[in-house]
Amino acid sequence: QVQLVETGGGLVQAGGSLRLSCTASVRTFRGYTMGWLRQAPGKEREFVATITWTGGSTYYADFAEGRFTISRDNAKNTMYLQMNSLKPEDTAIYYCALGIGNTPQDYHYWGQGTQVTVSS
């Protein structure tokens, strides 16, 4: 059974930082490329970043490049998203998911999401 659990969301002021975590069951985590996606109020889900199983390759959406860092600790079955210089437009529910690609349609198993709210 695929299990993904996101934590670390919250309320932060613009310019602040948050680190999201995604913990997965061992069977879910091992060998899979994973990603972070988000959905803002009234908008469609969008891709944020992705990382390969080894962590050797990452890819970011343009808005995330330079501000967000995706990483993973395979020994802990956990993926992270470090978000710096947050902006109000980063307010969204952030999801971790299994898949390969840079569109939401490329991801097939999702966590329940964690809310990130950035105040101005």
XYZ file of N, CA and C in Angstrom:
360
model
N 0.850 -1.190 0.000
C 0.000 0.000 0.000
C 0.884 1.238 0.000
N 0.546 2.179 -0.871
C 1.311 3.406 -0.974
C 0.887 4.365 0.120
N 1.858 4.832 0.881
C 1.566 5.789 1.953
C 2.572 6.925 1.903
N 2.056 8.113 1.784
C 2.867 9.329 1.766
C 2.265 10.320 2.750
N 3.079 10.848 3.639
C 2.584 11.771 4.651
C 3.458 13.020 4.655
N 2.842 14.164 4.381
C 3.553 15.438 4.384
C 3.387 16.135 5.727
N 4.426 16.767 6.184
C 4.397 17.597 7.380
C 5.269 18.827 7.149
N 5.127 19.794 8.058
C 6.000 20.958 8.021
C 5.379 22.228 7.516
N 4.150 22.160 7.066
C 3.497 23.378 6.612
C 3.168 24.289 7.777
N 2.726 25.487 7.441
C 2.360 26.438 8.475
C 2.227 27.831 7.926
N 2.171 28.791 8.849
C 2.042 30.197 8.501
C 3.396 30.876 8.682
N 3.815 31.598 7.668
C 5.107 32.280 7.720
C 4.977 33.630 7.030
N 5.779 34.578 7.460
C 5.771 35.884 6.813
C 6.566 35.842 5.515
N 6.230 36.743 4.628
C 6.978 36.849 3.378
C 8.462 37.040 3.677
N 9.278 36.329 2.926
C 10.713 36.358 3.145
C 11.219 35.261 4.067
N 10.295 34.602 4.715
C 10.653 33.543 5.640
C 10.910 32.213 4.952
N 11.128 31.199 5.779
C 11.459 29.868 5.281
C 10.619 28.801 5.967
N 10.435 27.717 5.263
C 9.810 26.523 5.808
C 10.488 25.309 5.195
N 10.500 24.211 5.938
C 10.973 22.953 5.385
C 9.856 21.922 5.500
N 9.443 21.432 4.360
C 8.440 20.390 4.308
C 9.108 19.028 4.272
N 8.441 18.062 4.881
C 8.924 16.690 4.861
C 7.845 15.784 4.303
N 8.273 14.737 3.652
C 7.361 13.725 3.134
C 7.932 12.373 3.517
N 7.211 11.682 4.369
C 7.653 10.361 4.805
C 6.821 9.307 4.097
N 7.499 8.295 3.599
C 6.818 7.255 2.840
C 7.119 5.885 3.424
N 6.240 4.964 3.157
C 6.514 3.588 3.533
C 7.698 3.098 2.720
N 8.450 2.154 3.260
C 9.676 1.697 2.602
C 9.380 1.219 1.199
N 8.319 0.441 1.063
C 7.988 -0.095 -0.249
C 7.661 1.017 -1.213
N 7.074 2.100 -0.694
C 6.729 3.228 -1.542
C 7.973 3.994 -1.962
N 8.902 4.126 -1.074
C 10.009 5.051 -1.278
C 11.114 4.473 -2.139
N 11.386 3.207 -1.941
C 12.585 2.619 -2.543
C 12.520 2.617 -4.062
N 13.547 3.224 -4.643
C 13.718 3.164 -6.085
C 12.911 4.159 -6.891
N 12.102 4.979 -6.245
C 11.193 5.834 -6.992
C 11.659 7.288 -7.078
N 11.473 7.850 -8.249
C 11.573 9.290 -8.384
C 10.331 9.906 -7.750
N 10.530 11.008 -7.071
C 9.418 11.641 -6.362
C 9.411 13.134 -6.641
N 8.313 13.740 -6.272
C 8.218 15.169 -6.515
C 7.336 15.886 -5.526
N 7.436 17.200 -5.563
C 6.538 18.089 -4.824
C 5.688 18.845 -5.837
N 4.439 18.960 -5.510
C 3.504 19.733 -6.311
C 2.685 20.571 -5.361
N 1.948 21.547 -5.898
C 1.156 22.407 -5.033
C -0.121 22.840 -5.733
N -1.065 23.250 -4.919
C -2.317 23.771 -5.448
C -2.732 24.977 -4.633
N -2.760 26.109 -5.282
C -3.196 27.343 -4.644
C -4.707 27.467 -4.754
N -5.309 28.263 -3.871
C -6.765 28.435 -3.924
C -7.236 28.919 -5.295
N -8.197 28.208 -5.837
C -8.767 28.602 -7.112
C -7.913 28.310 -8.322
N -6.817 27.606 -8.116
C -5.916 27.309 -9.231
C -5.721 25.809 -9.369
N -5.204 25.417 -10.517
C -4.914 24.011 -10.738
C -3.615 23.619 -10.042
N -3.465 22.331 -9.822
C -2.224 21.840 -9.255
C -1.075 22.121 -10.215
N 0.087 22.409 -9.645
C 1.253 22.654 -10.484
C 2.483 21.986 -9.901
N 3.382 21.685 -10.792
C 4.638 21.041 -10.426
C 5.548 22.026 -9.717
N 6.278 21.522 -8.710
C 7.244 22.347 -7.982
C 8.670 21.863 -8.215
N 8.918 20.581 -7.911
C 10.277 20.051 -8.030
C 10.219 18.538 -8.008
N 11.279 17.921 -8.536
C 11.357 16.475 -8.533
C 12.799 16.046 -8.268
N 12.942 14.817 -7.750
C 14.250 14.289 -7.415
C 14.282 12.802 -7.708
N 15.389 12.333 -8.269
C 15.521 10.918 -8.563
C 15.803 10.108 -7.306
N 15.736 8.804 -7.440
C 15.938 7.906 -6.301
C 17.285 8.162 -5.611
N 18.325 8.345 -6.370
C 19.645 8.547 -5.787
C 19.861 9.978 -5.300
N 18.969 10.858 -5.690
C 19.168 12.259 -5.360
C 20.149 12.965 -6.269
N 20.641 12.253 -7.249
C 21.654 12.821 -8.122
C 21.127 13.780 -9.163
N 19.839 13.761 -9.353
C 19.261 14.652 -10.347
C 18.010 15.301 -9.784
N 17.930 16.602 -9.943
C 16.764 17.359 -9.500
C 16.324 18.294 -10.620
N 15.076 18.699 -10.537
C 14.538 19.619 -11.531
C 13.477 20.470 -10.856
N 13.477 21.766 -11.190
C 12.581 22.702 -10.527
C 11.730 23.473 -11.527
N 10.551 23.818 -11.077
C 9.763 24.798 -11.817
C 10.494 26.136 -11.762
N 10.226 26.964 -12.727
C 10.927 28.249 -12.796
C 10.740 29.061 -11.515
N 9.542 29.047 -10.950
C 9.293 29.864 -9.763
C 10.040 29.341 -8.543
N 10.417 28.067 -8.577
C 11.097 27.456 -7.440
C 12.619 27.529 -7.547
N 13.109 27.656 -8.747
C 14.554 27.667 -8.970
C 15.217 28.785 -8.183
N 16.225 28.413 -7.404
C 16.957 29.401 -6.623
C 16.388 29.706 -5.261
N 15.140 29.335 -5.025
C 14.517 29.584 -3.711
C 14.208 28.290 -2.968
N 13.854 27.252 -3.709
C 13.480 25.976 -3.105
C 14.571 24.947 -3.381
N 14.737 24.017 -2.431
C 15.685 22.930 -2.612
C 15.015 21.620 -2.232
N 15.013 20.690 -3.166
C 14.457 19.364 -2.915
C 15.598 18.423 -2.565
N 15.349 17.549 -1.610
C 16.367 16.577 -1.213
C 15.661 15.361 -0.644
N 16.430 14.317 -0.404
C 15.852 13.119 0.191
C 16.892 12.394 1.014
N 16.409 11.705 2.029
C 17.248 10.857 2.868
C 16.659 9.463 2.768
N 17.247 8.644 1.942
C 16.679 7.323 1.704
C 16.741 6.437 2.943
N 17.697 6.669 3.803
C 17.786 5.881 5.035
C 16.592 6.151 5.950
N 15.992 7.329 5.810
C 14.841 7.708 6.629
C 13.535 7.658 5.841
N 13.611 7.232 4.602
C 12.411 7.190 3.744
C 11.710 8.545 3.712
N 12.485 9.589 3.634
C 11.927 10.934 3.735
C 12.479 11.829 2.640
N 11.590 12.624 2.075
C 11.950 13.640 1.094
C 11.652 14.999 1.707
N 12.421 15.994 1.302
C 12.277 17.321 1.881
C 12.106 18.377 0.792
N 11.509 19.484 1.204
C 11.484 20.664 0.350
C 11.796 21.857 1.244
N 12.992 22.382 1.094
C 13.393 23.589 1.809
C 12.959 24.782 0.978
N 12.149 25.635 1.577
C 11.619 26.791 0.859
C 12.099 28.064 1.540
N 12.838 28.861 0.817
C 13.363 30.126 1.323
C 12.778 31.299 0.549
N 12.908 32.468 1.114
C 12.421 33.690 0.455
C 10.979 33.526 -0.011
N 10.162 33.033 0.880
C 8.783 32.748 0.518
C 8.009 34.015 0.195
N 7.089 33.866 -0.743
C 6.255 34.968 -1.198
C 4.790 34.627 -0.953
N 3.934 35.634 -0.863
C 2.503 35.339 -0.681
C 1.952 34.415 -1.769
N 2.458 34.523 -2.971
C 1.978 33.667 -4.055
C 2.415 32.212 -3.921
N 3.249 31.923 -2.929
C 3.605 30.531 -2.636
C 2.561 29.855 -1.754
N 1.582 30.617 -1.294
C 0.510 30.049 -0.477
C -0.222 28.979 -1.270
N -0.279 27.771 -0.697
C -0.881 26.634 -1.393
C -0.855 25.423 -0.477
N -1.546 24.394 -0.904
C -1.384 23.079 -0.298
C -0.269 22.392 -1.079
N 0.710 21.893 -0.364
C 1.862 21.237 -0.981
C 1.726 19.728 -0.802
N 1.916 19.027 -1.909
C 1.781 17.590 -1.928
C 3.101 16.933 -2.344
N 3.389 15.796 -1.754
C 4.440 14.963 -2.305
C 3.780 13.828 -3.077
N 4.490 13.325 -4.055
C 3.893 12.325 -4.922
C 4.965 11.495 -5.605
N 4.553 10.323 -6.058
C 5.430 9.443 -6.834
C 5.196 9.680 -8.311
N 6.268 9.738 -9.060
C 6.115 9.884 -10.492
C 7.365 10.433 -11.114
N 7.318 10.578 -12.432
C 8.447 11.132 -13.162
C 7.908 12.154 -14.143
N 8.367 13.355 -14.014
C 7.928 14.374 -14.957
C 7.741 15.714 -14.297
N 7.265 16.676 -15.083
C 7.092 18.028 -14.569
C 5.671 18.553 -14.744
N 4.720 17.626 -14.790
C 3.323 18.022 -14.767
C 2.589 17.162 -13.743
N 1.502 17.676 -13.185
C 0.756 16.866 -12.206
C 0.286 15.528 -12.783
N 0.036 15.481 -14.067
C -0.438 14.238 -14.686
C 0.621 13.146 -14.672
N 1.853 13.500 -14.419
C 2.940 12.520 -14.375
C 3.020 11.808 -13.020
N 2.199 12.218 -12.068
C 2.279 11.695 -10.700
C 1.006 10.936 -10.365
N 1.197 9.763 -9.753
C 0.066 8.846 -9.635
C -0.307 8.494 -8.209
N 0.562 8.762 -7.278
C 0.251 8.515 -5.872
C 0.605 9.781 -5.103
N -0.364 10.238 -4.315
C -0.236 11.525 -3.650
C -0.441 11.391 -2.149
N 0.224 12.261 -1.399
C -0.086 12.384 0.006
C -1.316 13.242 0.197
N -1.639 13.526 1.445
C -2.853 14.306 1.741
C -2.596 15.810 1.670
N -1.341 16.191 1.643
C -0.981 17.595 1.511
C -0.767 18.287 2.842
N -0.001 19.367 2.789
C 0.229 20.208 3.963
C 0.091 21.668 3.534
N -0.609 22.443 4.345
C -0.926 23.816 3.986
C 0.253 24.737 4.292
N 0.610 25.544 3.327
C 1.610 26.596 3.510
C 0.922 27.933 3.245
N 1.008 28.817 4.208
C 0.410 30.139 4.068
C 1.484 31.192 4.306
N 1.661 32.071 3.336
C 2.673 33.119 3.428
C 1.953 34.462 3.504
N 2.157 35.144 4.598
C 1.497 36.444 4.783
C 2.394 37.572 4.287
N 1.748 38.629 3.832
C 2.514 39.759 3.285
C 2.851 40.770 4.357
